[in-house]
PDB file of C-alpha atoms in Angstrom:
ATOM      1  CA  MET A   1    -113.207  18.855 -53.519  1.00 39.00           C
ATOM      2  CA  GLY A   2    -111.087  19.902 -50.581  1.00 41.00           C
ATOM      3  CA  LYS A   3    -108.811  17.722 -48.525  1.00 40.00           C
ATOM      4  CA  SER A   4    -111.707  16.925 -46.203  1.00 39.00           C
ATOM      5  CA  GLY A   5    -113.836  15.659 -49.094  1.00 38.00           C
ATOM      6  CA  LYS A   6    -116.176  18.663 -48.876  1.00 38.00           C
ATOM      7  CA  LYS A   7    -116.920  20.862 -51.867  1.00 39.00           C
ATOM      8  CA  TRP A   8    -115.049  24.131 -51.884  1.00 41.00           C
ATOM      9  CA  GLY A   9    -116.941  27.331 -51.205  1.00 48.00           C
ATOM     10  CA  LYS A  10    -118.107  29.761 -53.826  1.00 51.00           C
ATOM     11  CA  VAL A  11    -117.871  33.485 -54.085  1.00 49.00           C
ATOM     12  CA  GLU A  12    -121.247  34.963 -53.326  1.00 51.00           C
ATOM     13  CA  ASP A  13    -121.795  38.700 -53.783  1.00 49.00           C
ATOM     14  CA  GLY A  14    -118.032  39.167 -54.027  1.00 49.00           C
ATOM     15  CA  VAL A  15    -117.385  37.640 -50.598  1.00 46.00           C
ATOM     16  CA  LEU A  16    -114.856  34.885 -50.196  1.00 45.00           C
ATOM     17  CA  ASN A  17    -116.666  31.826 -48.886  1.00 52.00           C
ATOM     18  CA  LEU A  18    -113.889  29.301 -48.367  1.00 51.00           C
ATOM     19  CA  LEU A  19    -113.941  26.155 -46.455  1.00 58.00           C
ATOM     20  CA  THR A  20    -110.760  25.258 -44.646  1.00 70.00           C
ATOM     21  CA  GLY A  21    -107.499  24.181 -46.163  1.00 87.00           C
ATOM     22  CA  GLU A  22    -103.818  24.102 -45.265  1.00 92.00           C
ATOM     23  CA  TYR A  23    -101.253  24.319 -48.039  1.00 93.00           C
ATOM     24  CA  ARG A  24     -97.472  24.433 -48.112  1.00 95.00           C
ATOM     25  CA  ASN A  25     -95.833  26.422 -50.873  1.00 94.00           C
ATOM     26  CA  THR A  26     -92.471  28.011 -51.512  1.00 95.00           C
ATOM     27  CA  LEU A  27     -91.686  31.707 -51.720  1.00 95.00           C
ATOM     28  CA  ASP A  28     -89.262  32.281 -54.579  1.00 94.00           C
ATOM     29  CA  GLU A  29     -86.239  34.615 -54.568  1.00 93.00           C
ATOM     30  CA  LYS A  30     -88.395  37.438 -55.980  1.00 94.00           C
ATOM     31  CA  GLY A  31     -90.950  37.149 -53.161  1.00 95.00           C
ATOM     32  CA  ARG A  32     -93.616  35.387 -55.238  1.00 96.00           C
ATOM     33  CA  ILE A  33     -95.694  32.500 -53.992  1.00 96.00           C
ATOM     34  CA  MET A  34     -97.886  30.154 -56.022  1.00 94.00           C
ATOM     35  CA  PHE A  35    -101.428  30.097 -54.731  1.00 89.00           C
ATOM     36  CA  PRO A  36    -103.223  26.734 -54.666  1.00 86.00           C
ATOM     37  CA  SER A  37    -105.710  26.476 -57.523  1.00 83.00           C
ATOM     38  CA  LYS A  38    -108.471  25.424 -55.107  1.00 83.00           C
ATOM     39  CA  LEU A  39    -108.112  28.701 -53.237  1.00 83.00           C
ATOM     40  CA  ARG A  40    -107.762  30.777 -56.419  1.00 83.00           C
ATOM     41  CA  SER A  41    -110.941  29.261 -57.833  1.00 79.00           C
ATOM     42  CA  ALA A  42    -112.857  30.410 -54.742  1.00 79.00           C
ATOM     43  CA  ILE A  43    -111.744  34.016 -55.219  1.00 81.00           C
ATOM     44  CA  ALA A  44    -113.687  36.367 -57.472  1.00 78.00           C
ATOM     45  CA  GLY A  45    -111.303  38.515 -59.421  1.00 83.00           C
ATOM     46  CA  ASN A  46    -107.550  38.644 -59.622  1.00 90.00           C
ATOM     47  CA  VAL A  47    -106.644  40.623 -56.478  1.00 93.00           C
ATOM     48  CA  LEU A  48    -106.126  40.021 -52.765  1.00 94.00           C
ATOM     49  CA  VAL A  49    -105.483  42.557 -50.031  1.00 96.00           C
ATOM     50  CA  ALA A  50    -102.659  41.602 -47.662  1.00 97.00           C
ATOM     51  CA  THR A  51    -101.998  43.156 -44.279  1.00 97.00           C
ATOM     52  CA  HIS A  52    -100.425  42.453 -40.907  1.00 96.00           C
ATOM     53  CA  SER A  53    -102.283  40.095 -38.637  1.00 95.00           C
ATOM     54  CA  PHE A  54    -102.009  40.122 -34.882  1.00 86.00           C
ATOM     55  CA  ASP A  55     -99.978  36.874 -34.861  1.00 90.00           C
ATOM     56  CA  ASN A  56     -96.927  37.708 -37.040  1.00 91.00           C
ATOM     57  CA  CYS A  57     -98.424  36.284 -40.196  1.00 97.00           C
ATOM     58  CA  LEU A  58    -100.237  37.994 -43.052  1.00 97.00           C
ATOM     59  CA  TRP A  59    -103.971  38.154 -43.459  1.00 96.00           C
ATOM     60  CA  LEU A  60    -105.251  37.975 -47.031  1.00 96.00           C
ATOM     61  CA  PHE A  61    -108.713  39.224 -47.985  1.00 93.00           C
ATOM     62  CA  THR A  62    -110.704  39.655 -51.159  1.00 90.00           C
ATOM     63  CA  PRO A  63    -111.202  43.379 -51.872  1.00 92.00           C
ATOM     64  CA  SER A  64    -114.879  43.216 -50.879  1.00 90.00           C
ATOM     65  CA  GLU A  65    -114.162  41.390 -47.619  1.00 92.00           C
ATOM     66  CA  TRP A  66    -111.322  43.829 -46.886  1.00 94.00           C
ATOM     67  CA  GLU A  67    -113.710  46.731 -47.437  1.00 95.00           C
ATOM     68  CA  ASN A  68    -116.175  45.133 -45.026  1.00 94.00           C
ATOM     69  CA  VAL A  69    -113.587  44.437 -42.295  1.00 93.00           C
ATOM     70  CA  SER A  70    -111.676  47.719 -42.579  1.00 94.00           C
ATOM     71  CA  SER A  71    -114.860  49.820 -42.728  1.00 94.00           C
ATOM     72  CA  LYS A  72    -116.202  48.219 -39.556  1.00 94.00           C
ATOM     73  CA  LEU A  73    -112.896  48.729 -37.797  1.00 92.00           C
ATOM     74  CA  ILE A  74    -112.709  52.408 -38.777  1.00 92.00           C
ATOM     75  CA  GLU A  75    -116.385  52.946 -37.949  1.00 94.00           C
ATOM     76  CA  HIS A  76    -115.858  51.653 -34.408  1.00 94.00           C
ATOM     77  CA  SER A  77    -112.559  53.463 -33.807  1.00 92.00           C
ATOM     78  CA  SER A  78    -111.928  56.910 -32.458  1.00 92.00           C
ATOM     79  CA  LEU A  79    -109.050  59.026 -33.683  1.00 90.00           C
ATOM     80  CA  TYR A  80    -108.904  60.387 -30.127  1.00 94.00           C
ATOM     81  CA  SER A  81    -108.015  56.974 -28.705  1.00 93.00           C
ATOM     82  CA  GLY A  82    -104.320  56.100 -28.723  1.00 92.00           C
ATOM     83  CA  GLY A  83    -105.124  52.378 -28.668  1.00 92.00           C
ATOM     84  CA  ASN A  84    -107.495  52.717 -31.619  1.00 92.00           C
ATOM     85  CA  ARG A  85    -104.923  54.663 -33.625  1.00 93.00           C
ATOM     86  CA  PHE A  86    -102.327  51.995 -32.901  1.00 93.00           C
ATOM     87  CA  VAL A  87    -104.634  49.237 -34.186  1.00 91.00           C
ATOM     88  CA  LEU A  88    -105.388  51.240 -37.348  1.00 93.00           C
ATOM     89  CA  ARG A  89    -101.676  51.844 -37.950  1.00 93.00           C
ATOM     90  CA  LYS A  90    -100.803  48.192 -37.440  1.00 92.00           C
ATOM     91  CA  PHE A  91    -103.695  46.715 -39.428  1.00 92.00           C
ATOM     92  CA  ILE A  92    -105.011  49.222 -41.995  1.00 94.00           C
ATOM     93  CA  ALA A  93    -101.923  51.273 -42.898  1.00 94.00           C
ATOM     94  CA  PRO A  94     -99.740  48.374 -44.161  1.00 96.00           C
ATOM     95  CA  ALA A  95    -102.506  46.849 -46.330  1.00 97.00           C
ATOM     96  CA  GLN A  96    -101.577  46.408 -49.983  1.00 97.00           C
ATOM     97  CA  GLU A  97    -103.399  45.046 -53.011  1.00 96.00           C
ATOM     98  CA  LEU A  98    -101.672  42.047 -54.572  1.00 96.00           C
ATOM     99  CA  GLU A  99    -102.510  40.888 -58.073  1.00 95.00           C
ATOM    100  CA  PHE A 100    -102.216  37.319 -59.329  1.00 94.00           C
ATOM    101  CA  ASP A 101     -99.891  36.890 -62.301  1.00 93.00           C
ATOM    102  CA  LYS A 102    -100.624  34.579 -65.251  1.00 92.00           C
ATOM    103  CA  SER A 103     -99.062  31.660 -63.368  1.00 91.00           C
ATOM    104  CA  GLY A 104    -101.286  32.069 -60.291  1.00 91.00           C
ATOM    105  CA  ARG A 105     -98.604  33.663 -58.111  1.00 94.00           C
ATOM    106  CA  ILE A 106     -98.769  36.760 -55.981  1.00 95.00           C
ATOM    107  CA  SER A 107     -95.759  38.903 -55.200  1.00 96.00           C
ATOM    108  CA  ILE A 108     -95.417  39.730 -51.503  1.00 97.00           C
ATOM    109  CA  PRO A 109     -93.847  43.179 -50.930  1.00 97.00           C
ATOM    110  CA  MET A 110     -90.673  43.218 -48.828  1.00 96.00           C
ATOM    111  CA  SER A 111     -92.315  45.150 -45.962  1.00 96.00           C
ATOM    112  CA  LEU A 112     -94.960  42.434 -45.563  1.00 97.00           C
ATOM    113  CA  ARG A 113     -92.417  39.608 -45.954  1.00 97.00           C
ATOM    114  CA  GLU A 114     -90.283  41.156 -43.219  1.00 96.00           C
ATOM    115  CA  TYR A 115     -93.252  41.582 -40.862  1.00 96.00           C
ATOM    116  CA  ALA A 116     -94.274  37.921 -41.203  1.00 97.00           C
ATOM    117  CA  HIS A 117     -90.646  36.669 -41.303  1.00 96.00           C
ATOM    118  CA  LEU A 118     -91.393  34.927 -44.594  1.00 96.00           C
ATOM    119  CA  SER A 119     -88.347  33.163 -45.923  1.00 92.00           C
ATOM    120  CA  LYS A 120     -88.772  30.202 -48.251  1.00 95.00           C
ATOM    121  CA  ASP A 121     -91.202  27.587 -46.951  1.00 96.00           C
ATOM    122  CA  CYS A 122     -94.681  28.959 -46.237  1.00 97.00           C
ATOM    123  CA  VAL A 123     -98.092  27.794 -45.048  1.00 96.00           C
ATOM    124  CA  ILE A 124    -101.316  29.171 -46.510  1.00 95.00           C
ATOM    125  CA  LEU A 125    -104.442  28.627 -44.415  1.00 93.00           C
ATOM    126  CA  GLY A 126    -108.017  29.096 -45.616  1.00 89.00           C
ATOM    127  CA  VAL A 127    -110.048  30.420 -42.672  1.00 87.00           C
ATOM    128  CA  LYS A 128    -113.548  30.773 -44.151  1.00 84.00           C
ATOM    129  CA  LYS A 129    -113.613  34.460 -45.230  1.00 86.00           C
ATOM    130  CA  TYR A 130    -109.904  35.212 -45.199  1.00 92.00           C
ATOM    131  CA  MET A 131    -106.561  33.470 -45.512  1.00 93.00           C
ATOM    132  CA  GLU A 132    -103.352  33.511 -43.515  1.00 96.00           C
ATOM    133  CA  LEU A 133     -99.825  33.333 -44.888  1.00 97.00           C
ATOM    134  CA  TRP A 134     -97.169  32.079 -42.456  1.00 97.00           C
ATOM    135  CA  ASP A 135     -93.510  31.217 -42.538  1.00 97.00           C
ATOM    136  CA  VAL A 136     -93.597  27.450 -41.908  1.00 96.00           C
ATOM    137  CA  ASP A 137     -91.194  27.582 -38.931  1.00 96.00           C
ATOM    138  CA  SER A 138     -93.091  30.487 -37.335  1.00 96.00           C
ATOM    139  CA  TYR A 139     -96.361  28.593 -37.808  1.00 95.00           C
ATOM    140  CA  LYS A 140     -94.991  25.421 -36.198  1.00 95.00           C
ATOM    141  CA  ALA A 141     -93.620  27.413 -33.246  1.00 93.00           C
ATOM    142  CA  TYR A 142     -96.892  29.333 -32.841  1.00 93.00           C
ATOM    143  CA  MET A 143     -98.949  26.149 -32.849  1.00 92.00           C
ATOM    144  CA  ALA A 144     -96.657  24.456 -30.313  1.00 91.00           C
ATOM    145  CA  GLU A 145     -96.623  27.502 -28.008  1.00 89.00           C
ATOM    146  CA  SER A 146    -100.401  27.936 -28.264  1.00 87.00           C
ATOM    147  CA  GLU A 147    -101.503  24.428 -27.295  1.00 84.00           C
ATOM    148  CA  THR A 148    -102.543  25.445 -23.757  1.00 83.00           C
ATOM    149  CA  THR A 149    -104.415  28.477 -25.081  1.00 84.00           C
ATOM    150  CA  PHE A 150    -106.125  26.258 -27.644  1.00 84.00           C
ATOM    151  CA  GLN A 151    -107.321  23.841 -24.962  1.00 84.00           C
ATOM    152  CA  SER A 152    -108.787  26.719 -22.921  1.00 85.00           C
ATOM    153  CA  ALA A 153    -110.454  28.220 -25.991  1.00 83.00           C
ATOM    154  CA  VAL A 154    -112.050  24.877 -26.882  1.00 84.00           C
ATOM    155  CA  GLU A 155    -113.444  24.574 -23.354  1.00 86.00           C
ATOM    156  CA  GLU A 156    -115.015  28.036 -23.721  1.00 84.00           C
ATOM    157  CA  LEU A 157    -116.953  26.667 -26.711  1.00 84.00           C
ATOM    158  CA  SER A 158    -118.479  23.852 -24.641  1.00 81.00           C
ATOM    159  CA  SER A 159    -121.912  25.486 -24.827  1.00 81.00           C
ATOM    160  CA  ILE A 160    -122.074  24.823 -28.572  1.00 81.00           C
ATOM    161  CA  SER A 161    -123.976  21.665 -29.294  1.00 75.00           C
ATOM    162  CA  PHE A 162    -123.543  19.732 -32.518  1.00 73.00           C
TER     163      PHE A 162
END
Protein backbone atom coordinates (compact mmCIF):
# COMPACT_ATOMS: atom_id res chain seq x y z
CA MET A 1 0.00 0.00 0.00
CA GLY A 2 1.11 3.54 -0.70
CA LYS A 3 1.38 6.37 1.76
CA SER A 4 -2.23 7.31 1.04
CA GLY A 5 -3.45 3.82 1.94
CA LYS A 6 -4.29 3.02 -1.70
CA LYS A 7 -2.92 -0.03 -3.47
CA TRP A 8 -0.04 0.68 -5.78
CA GLY A 9 -0.60 0.49 -9.52
CA LYS A 10 0.37 -2.41 -11.71
CA VAL A 11 2.15 -2.59 -14.99
CA GLU A 12 -0.37 -3.30 -17.70
CA ASP A 13 0.84 -3.98 -21.24
CA GLY A 14 4.27 -2.67 -20.27
CA VAL A 15 2.93 0.74 -19.23
CA LEU A 16 3.80 2.17 -15.86
CA ASN A 17 0.57 2.66 -13.94
CA LEU A 18 1.70 4.30 -10.71
CA LEU A 19 -0.31 6.06 -8.18
CA THR A 20 1.32 9.02 -6.52
CA GLY A 21 4.19 8.99 -4.10
CA GLU A 22 6.91 11.31 -2.85
CA TYR A 23 10.17 9.83 -1.64
CA ARG A 24 13.41 11.31 -0.37
CA ASN A 25 16.61 9.44 -1.13
CA THR A 26 20.30 10.21 -1.26
CA LEU A 27 22.51 10.30 -4.32
CA ASP A 28 25.83 8.68 -3.48
CA GLU A 29 29.30 9.90 -4.53
CA LYS A 30 29.14 7.70 -7.65
CA GLY A 31 25.84 9.23 -8.80
CA ARG A 32 23.67 6.26 -7.78
CA ILE A 33 20.31 6.58 -6.10
CA MET A 34 18.29 3.86 -4.39
CA PHE A 35 14.82 3.59 -5.84
CA PRO A 36 11.94 2.95 -3.42
CA SER A 37 10.82 -0.67 -3.59
CA LYS A 38 7.19 0.42 -4.04
CA LEU A 39 8.10 2.23 -7.23
CA ARG A 40 10.41 -0.55 -8.46
CA SER A 41 7.66 -3.13 -7.97
CA ALA A 42 5.37 -1.10 -10.25
CA ILE A 43 7.92 -1.12 -13.07
CA ALA A 44 8.07 -4.00 -15.54
CA GLY A 45 11.65 -4.83 -16.31
CA ASN A 46 14.92 -3.48 -15.04
CA VAL A 47 15.31 -0.26 -17.07
CA LEU A 48 14.12 3.35 -16.97
CA VAL A 49 14.66 6.07 -19.54
CA ALA A 50 15.77 9.40 -18.06
CA THR A 51 15.69 12.74 -19.83
CA HIS A 52 15.47 16.47 -19.20
CA SER A 53 12.13 17.81 -18.10
CA PHE A 54 10.98 21.35 -18.68
CA ASP A 55 11.37 22.23 -14.97
CA ASN A 56 15.07 21.48 -14.26
CA CYS A 57 14.42 18.01 -12.95
CA LEU A 58 14.64 14.64 -14.67
CA TRP A 59 11.73 12.74 -16.10
CA LEU A 60 11.91 8.96 -15.78
CA PHE A 61 9.86 6.66 -18.00
CA THR A 62 9.54 2.94 -18.57
CA PRO A 63 10.88 2.04 -22.04
CA SER A 64 7.37 1.45 -23.39
CA GLU A 65 6.03 4.74 -22.02
CA TRP A 66 9.11 6.54 -23.36
CA GLU A 67 8.47 5.03 -26.78
CA ASN A 68 4.88 6.24 -26.62
CA VAL A 69 5.75 9.79 -25.53
CA SER A 70 8.77 10.28 -27.79
CA SER A 71 7.00 8.82 -30.84
CA LYS A 72 4.06 11.18 -30.41
CA LEU A 73 6.38 14.13 -29.99
CA ILE A 74 8.37 13.27 -33.12
CA GLU A 75 5.20 12.52 -35.09
CA HIS A 76 3.81 15.98 -34.32
CA SER A 77 7.08 17.86 -34.90
CA SER A 78 8.48 19.31 -38.06
CA LEU A 79 12.20 19.34 -38.75
CA TYR A 80 11.54 22.63 -40.56
CA SER A 81 10.40 24.33 -37.36
CA GLY A 82 13.15 25.84 -35.22
CA GLY A 83 10.97 25.60 -32.11
CA ASN A 84 10.21 21.93 -32.77
CA ARG A 85 13.89 21.13 -33.27
CA PHE A 86 14.73 22.89 -30.02
CA VAL A 87 12.17 20.80 -28.10
CA LEU A 88 13.51 17.59 -29.66
CA ARG A 89 17.09 18.55 -28.77
CA LYS A 90 16.17 19.41 -25.20
CA PHE A 91 13.89 16.43 -24.54
CA ILE A 92 14.74 13.52 -26.87
CA ALA A 93 18.49 13.94 -27.48
CA PRO A 94 19.62 13.71 -23.81
CA ALA A 95 17.50 10.62 -23.04
CA GLN A 96 19.46 7.67 -21.67
CA GLU A 97 18.51 4.18 -20.55
CA LEU A 98 19.34 3.50 -16.91
CA GLU A 99 19.47 -0.03 -15.54
CA PHE A 100 18.75 -1.01 -11.95
CA ASP A 101 21.63 -2.77 -10.20
CA LYS A 102 21.19 -5.73 -7.84
CA SER A 103 20.63 -3.34 -4.92
CA GLY A 104 17.79 -1.45 -6.64
CA ARG A 105 19.87 1.62 -7.51
CA ILE A 106 20.18 3.46 -10.77
CA SER A 107 23.27 5.38 -11.79
CA ILE A 108 22.51 8.88 -13.06
CA PRO A 109 25.00 10.01 -15.75
CA MET A 110 26.89 13.23 -15.01
CA SER A 111 25.22 15.15 -17.87
CA LEU A 112 21.77 14.46 -16.40
CA ARG A 113 22.92 15.17 -12.83
CA GLU A 114 24.31 18.53 -13.95
CA TYR A 115 21.12 19.46 -15.82
CA ALA A 116 18.93 18.77 -12.78
CA HIS A 117 21.50 20.18 -10.30
CA LEU A 118 21.40 16.89 -8.40
CA SER A 119 23.74 16.94 -5.46
CA LYS A 120 23.06 14.68 -2.50
CA ASP A 121 19.50 14.90 -1.20
CA CYS A 122 16.87 14.11 -3.84
CA VAL A 123 13.10 13.81 -4.21
CA ILE A 124 11.49 11.14 -6.38
CA LEU A 125 7.88 11.78 -7.37
CA GLY A 126 5.51 9.22 -8.88
CA VAL A 127 3.25 11.06 -11.34
CA LYS A 128 1.01 8.27 -12.67
CA LYS A 129 2.83 7.22 -15.88
CA TYR A 130 6.23 8.76 -15.24
CA MET A 131 8.45 9.86 -12.38
CA GLU A 132 10.41 12.99 -11.61
CA LEU A 133 13.81 13.19 -9.94
CA TRP A 134 14.63 16.51 -8.25
CA ASP A 135 17.38 17.94 -6.12
CA VAL A 136 15.57 18.52 -2.81
CA ASP A 137 16.53 22.22 -2.58
CA SER A 138 15.51 22.87 -6.21
CA TYR A 139 12.19 21.12 -5.57
CA LYS A 140 11.47 23.18 -2.45
CA ALA A 141 12.32 26.41 -4.29
CA TYR A 142 10.19 25.42 -7.30
CA MET A 143 7.20 24.61 -5.12
CA ALA A 144 7.50 27.88 -3.18
CA GLU A 145 7.89 29.96 -6.36
CA SER A 146 5.00 28.18 -8.08
CA GLU A 147 2.31 28.65 -5.43
CA THR A 148 0.53 31.44 -7.35
CA THR A 149 0.67 29.43 -10.57
CA PHE A 150 -0.70 26.42 -8.71
CA GLN A 151 -3.67 28.41 -7.39
CA SER A 152 -4.50 29.64 -10.91
CA ALA A 153 -4.16 26.14 -12.36
CA VAL A 154 -6.50 24.71 -9.72
CA GLU A 155 -9.10 27.36 -10.55
CA GLU A 156 -8.90 26.34 -14.23
CA LEU A 157 -9.96 22.84 -13.16
CA SER A 158 -13.13 24.13 -11.48
CA SER A 159 -15.29 22.54 -14.19
CA ILE A 160 -14.30 19.06 -12.99
CA SER A 161 -16.89 17.66 -10.66
CA PHE A 162 -16.10 14.92 -8.17
